[in-house]
Amino acid sequence: MDTATEDKEGCYYNQTVKFFYEESGKNISNVWRPRDYVIVTMGMAVCFVVIFSNLLVIAAILKNRRFHFPIYYLLGNLALADLFSGVSYLHLMFHTGPWTIKLSKYQWFVRQGLIDTSLTASVLNLLAVAMERHQTIFNKQLRSKMSTRRVFVIMIFIWLLAIIMGLVPTMGWHCLCDLPNCSTMAPLYSRSYLVFWAMLNLITFSIMVAVYTRIFVYVRHKSKQMSQHTSRVRYKETVFNLMKTVSMILGLFVLCWTPGLVVLLLDGVGCERCQVLRFEKYFLVLAECNSFVNPIIYCFRDTDMRRTFKEILCCLCKGTKNHSGMSEVHFTSLDHERSRSAETANQKTNKTLLDRNGSQDLTPSSDKWN
């Protein structure tokens, strides 16, 4: 793609990225404008928030055994996709504006492929969550009986398919040999690929909305039947609240990504009056913001998740304080060490006495969604 061989007839393998941008009508500034600085600064700030917040979600799911169930594994995989999205956008921030014209075609395809992969992974994870909820609720279960091995096979399949979708343009579905068919928003992409990609995602969104609508109708119907049975009240509330949470995640995802996909679709069909470049940056920022709203939803909706977040953040703060006080720990006196040893021995003795008296751990273990 970036070789020194001569171009074939009708192909432009040796042309620069700048050449394709000029041909498609998407101008690149050679100098940094105030607008470019604002976009890159805000973009980087959002990326760091996305990366930190989704790392927090993944750490919470790994730390708390109450989240070791299929639905949480899939939500954790969604957080991993959002984390990958944050990394992809951070990479984009370092390769945008005047930096774009310095990219080779291979680097440009890598930049776009990372974003395509992250979106595909998010969509497939949401689809998997919808199917898991559908199967679980229609089988009248609170948690799926799907094995952990099967869940991880699904997660691996999601990432393999996402990576393939990100590589499709690089493998040949581009416009290097079809210059009139080049996109305006993504000048090295073929318009036909943009139509395919946007339609595929919009259809997937429609399927997920239909699945969740069917689930809500079913849950609402069953909740009326359960209202007379107080023993099923907790089950009803837990299912309904969990459905609210995953539906909020889906709703915000569709809200954030649909405008961008519609603009891509309009660019793909060659709508010259639509002025897609006028809205491109705003819709890109809107799509990027979606990657950090999920942790916010978890905080407001799941008390266990919120509690685990606080524990992790407290551990990080304590770790920082302990690290700053390392010199004090290393230079303690002998009398202090003896007192610590005596305190440890007393704790062990007290624990043995409690065990003999048959004490039990009364820590609650119920899953509760607000």
C-alpha positions in Angstrom: 0.0 0.0 0.0 2.9 2.3 0.7 5.5 0.8 -1.7 7.8 2.5 -4.2 6.4 0.6 -7.1 4.6 2.4 -10.0 0.9 2.9 -9.7 -1.3 0.6 -11.8 -3.7 2.0 -14.3 -6.6 3.5 -12.4 -4.9 3.0 -9.0 -3.1 5.4 -6.7 -1.1 3.3 -4.3 1.8 5.7 -4.2 -0.2 8.9 -3.6 -0.1 10.5 -0.3 -3.0 10.9 2.2 -3.1 14.6 1.4 -3.8 13.7 -2.3 -6.9 11.7 -1.3 -8.1 14.5 1.0 -7.8 17.1 -1.7 -9.6 14.9 -4.2 -12.5 14.3 -1.9 -12.8 17.9 -0.9 -11.8 17.5 2.7 -9.2 20.2 3.3 -6.4 19.8 5.9 -4.8 22.8 7.4 -1.0 22.9 7.4 -0.8 25.0 10.6 -2.4 24.6 14.0 -5.5 26.8 14.5 -7.1 27.7 17.8 -9.9 25.4 16.9 -7.5 22.5 16.5 -5.9 23.0 19.9 -9.4 23.1 21.5 -10.5 19.9 19.9 -7.3 18.0 20.7 -7.2 19.2 24.3 -10.9 18.4 25.0 -10.5 15.1 23.1 -7.5 14.0 25.2 -9.3 15.0 28.5 -12.3 12.9 27.5 -10.0 10.0 26.5 -8.3 9.9 29.9 -11.7 10.0 31.7 -12.9 7.1 29.5 -9.8 5.0 30.1 -9.8 5.6 33.9 -13.5 5.0 34.4 -13.7 1.8 32.4 -10.5 0.5 34.1 -12.4 1.0 37.3 -15.4 -1.0 36.1 -13.2 -3.9 35.0 -11.3 -3.9 38.3 -14.7 -3.8 40.2 -16.0 -6.9 38.3 -12.7 -8.8 38.9 -12.6 -7.8 42.6 -16.1 -8.5 43.7 -17.3 -12.1 43.6 -20.9 -10.9 43.4 -20.3 -9.9 39.8 -18.9 -13.3 38.7 -21.9 -14.1 36.6 -22.5 -14.1 32.8 -24.3 -10.7 32.6 -21.5 -9.0 34.5 -18.8 -10.7 32.4 -20.6 -9.3 29.3 -20.9 -5.9 30.9 -17.2 -6.1 31.7 -16.4 -6.9 28.1 -18.5 -3.9 27.1 -16.3 -1.8 29.5 -13.2 -3.4 27.8 -14.6 -2.2 24.4 -15.2 1.3 25.8 -11.6 1.2 27.2 -10.3 0.2 23.8 -12.4 3.1 22.3 -10.7 5.5 24.7 -7.3 4.3 23.6 -8.4 4.5 19.9 -9.6 8.1 20.3 -6.4 9.0 22.2 -4.4 7.6 19.2 -6.6 9.6 16.9 -5.9 12.8 18.9 -2.2 12.3 18.2 -2.8 11.8 14.5 -5.4 14.5 13.6 -5.4 18.1 12.4 -2.1 19.1 10.6 -0.6 15.7 11.8 -2.9 13.9 9.3 -0.9 14.9 6.2 2.2 13.4 7.7 0.6 9.9 7.9 1.3 7.1 5.5 -1.7 5.4 4.1 -1.0 2.4 6.3 -1.0 4.6 9.4 -4.2 6.2 8.3 -5.9 2.8 7.9 -4.7 1.8 11.3 -6.1 5.0 12.8 -9.5 4.4 11.3 -9.5 0.6 11.9 -9.0 1.0 15.6 -12.2 3.1 15.8 -14.1 0.7 13.7 -13.0 -2.2 15.8 -14.0 -0.5 19.1 -17.5 0.4 17.8 -18.1 -3.1 16.4 -17.0 -4.6 19.7 -19.4 -2.4 21.6 -22.3 -3.1 19.3 -21.7 -6.9 19.5 -21.4 -6.8 23.3 -24.7 -4.9 23.6 -26.3 -7.5 21.3 -24.9 -10.3 23.5 -26.2 -8.6 26.6 -29.7 -8.3 25.0 -29.7 -12.0 24.0 -28.5 -13.0 27.5 -31.3 -11.0 29.2 -33.9 -12.3 26.7 -32.9 -16.0 27.4 -32.7 -15.5 31.2 -35.9 -13.6 31.7 -38.1 -15.7 29.4 -36.7 -18.8 31.2 -37.9 -17.1 34.5 -34.4 -16.9 35.9 -32.6 -14.1 37.8 -29.2 -15.2 36.4 -28.2 -17.0 33.3 -27.2 -20.7 33.7 -24.7 -20.2 30.8 -21.3 -21.6 31.7 -18.3 -19.4 32.3 -16.5 -21.2 29.5 -19.3 -20.5 27.0 -19.4 -16.8 28.0 -15.7 -16.4 27.4 -16.0 -18.2 24.0 -18.6 -15.6 23.1 -16.4 -12.8 24.3 -13.5 -14.0 22.2 -15.7 -14.4 19.1 -16.9 -10.8 19.6 -13.4 -9.5 19.5 -12.3 -11.6 16.6 -15.3 -10.4 14.5 -14.6 -6.8 15.6 -11.0 -7.0 14.5 -12.0 -8.5 11.2 -14.5 -5.6 10.6 -11.7 -3.1 11.4 -9.4 -4.8 8.9 -11.9 -5.1 6.0 -11.0 -1.7 4.4 -7.2 -2.4 4.7 -7.7 -5.8 3.0 -9.2 -4.3 -0.1 -12.5 -2.5 0.4 -11.1 1.0 -0.1 -11.0 3.5 -2.9 -7.3 3.5 -3.9 -8.3 2.1 -7.3 -11.7 3.8 -7.4 -11.1 7.5 -6.8 -14.6 8.8 -7.8 -16.1 6.5 -5.1 -14.0 7.9 -2.2 -15.8 9.1 0.9 -15.7 12.7 2.0 -15.5 12.1 5.7 -13.0 9.2 5.4 -11.2 10.0 2.1 -9.5 6.6 1.7 -12.7 4.6 2.4 -15.0 3.5 -0.3 -18.5 5.0 -0.1 -20.0 1.5 -0.5 -18.1 0.3 2.6 -19.5 3.2 4.6 -23.1 2.3 3.5 -22.5 -1.3 4.4 -21.0 -0.5 7.8 -23.6 2.2 8.8 -26.5 0.0 7.7 -25.2 -3.0 9.5 -24.9 -1.1 12.8 -28.3 0.7 12.4 -30.0 -2.7 11.7 -28.3 -4.1 14.8 -29.5 -1.2 16.9 -33.0 -1.8 15.6 -32.8 -5.5 16.6 -31.6 -4.7 20.1 -34.4 -2.1 20.6 -37.0 -4.7 19.4 -35.5 -7.3 21.8 -35.6 -5.0 24.8 -39.1 -3.8 23.9 -40.3 -7.4 23.9 -38.6 -8.0 27.3 -40.2 -4.9 28.9 -43.6 -6.0 27.7 -43.1 -9.4 29.1 -41.7 -8.2 32.4 -44.5 -5.7 32.9 -47.1 -8.4 32.2 -45.5 -10.8 34.6 -45.1 -8.1 37.3 -48.8 -7.6 37.4 -49.3 -11.4 38.0 -46.6 -11.4 40.7 -48.1 -8.4 42.6 -50.3 -10.8 44.6 -47.4 -13.0 45.6 -45.2 -11.2 48.1 -42.5 -14.0 48.0 -41.8 -13.0 44.4 -41.6 -9.2 45.0 -37.8 -9.2 45.4 -37.3 -11.2 42.2 -39.6 -8.9 40.3 -37.8 -5.7 41.5 -34.4 -7.1 40.9 -35.2 -8.2 37.3 -37.0 -4.9 36.5 -34.2 -2.7 37.9 -31.5 -4.7 36.1 -33.5 -4.3 32.9 -33.7 -0.6 33.5 -29.9 -0.4 33.8 -29.0 -2.3 30.7 -31.7 -0.5 28.8 -30.2 2.9 29.8 -26.9 1.7 28.6 -28.4 0.6 25.2 -30.5 3.8 24.9 -27.5 6.1 25.5 -25.4 4.1 23.1 -28.0 4.4 20.4 -28.5 8.1 21.1 -24.7 8.9 21.0 -23.9 6.8 17.9 -26.9 7.1 15.7 -26.3 10.7 14.5 -22.7 9.8 13.4 -23.9 6.6 11.6 -26.6 8.6 9.8 -24.0 11.1 8.6 -21.8 8.3 7.5 -24.7 6.8 5.6 -25.5 10.1 3.9 -21.8 10.5 2.9 -21.9 6.9 1.6 -24.9 7.6 -0.7 -23.1 10.8 -1.9 -25.5 13.4 -0.5 -23.7 16.6 -1.6 -26.3 19.0 -0.1 -26.1 17.3 3.4 -22.8 19.1 4.3 -21.5 16.1 6.3 -18.2 17.7 7.2 -20.1 20.5 9.0 -21.4 18.0 11.6 -18.5 15.4 11.6 -16.5 16.8 14.6 -19.6 17.3 16.8 -20.9 13.8 16.2 -17.5 12.4 16.8 -17.3 14.0 20.2 -20.8 12.8 21.0 -19.8 9.2 20.1 -16.7 9.5 22.2 -18.7 10.7 25.3 -20.7 7.5 25.2 -17.7 5.5 26.4 -17.7 7.1 29.8 -21.4 7.2 30.5 -21.7 3.5 31.3 -19.6 3.7 34.5 -21.8 6.7 35.6 -24.9 4.5 35.0 -23.3 1.7 37.1 -22.7 4.2 40.0 -26.2 5.5 40.1 -28.0 2.2 39.5 -26.0 -0.6 41.2 -25.2 -0.1 44.9 -22.8 -3.0 45.0 -20.9 -1.6 42.0 -20.8 1.8 43.7 -19.5 0.3 46.9 -16.8 -1.6 45.1 -15.7 1.6 43.3 -15.3 3.3 46.6 -13.3 0.4 48.0 -10.9 0.5 45.0 -10.5 4.2 45.1 -9.8 4.1 48.9 -7.2 1.4 48.3 -5.5 3.5 45.7 -5.5 6.5 48.1 -4.1 4.4 50.9 -1.5 2.9 48.6 -0.4 6.4 47.6 -0.1 7.4 51.3 1.8 4.2 52.2 4.2 4.8 49.3 4.9 8.4 50.5 5.6 7.0 54.0 8.0 4.3 52.9 11.0 5.8 54.8 9.1 5.7 58.1 8.3 2.0 57.6 11.9 1.0 56.8 13.4 2.8 59.8 11.2 1.7 62.7 12.7 0.9 66.1 13.2 -2.5 67.6 10.7 -1.8 70.4 8.1 -0.9 67.7 8.7 -4.1 65.9 8.2 -6.1 69.2 4.9 -4.3 70.0 3.7 -5.1 66.5 4.5 -8.8 66.9 2.7 -8.8 70.3 -0.3 -7.2 68.7 -0.4 -9.7 65.9 -0.2 -12.6 68.4 -3.1 -11.2 70.3 -5.2 -10.9 67.2 -4.5 -14.6 66.4 -5.5 -15.6 69.9 -8.8 -13.6 69.7 -9.6 -15.2 66.3 -9.0 -18.7 67.7 -11.4 -18.0 70.6 -14.0 -16.6 68.2 -13.8 -19.7 66.0 -14.3 -22.0 69.1 -17.4 -20.0 70.1 -18.8 -20.7 66.6 -19.0 -17.1 65.4 -20.2 -16.5 61.8 -19.7 -13.9 59.2 -22.8 -11.9 59.0 -21.8 -9.9 55.9 -24.9 -9.5 53.6 -24.5 -10.9 50.1 -27.6 -9.8 48.3 -27.4 -8.1 44.9 -29.2 -4.9 44.9 -30.0 -2.5 42.1 -31.4 0.9 42.9 
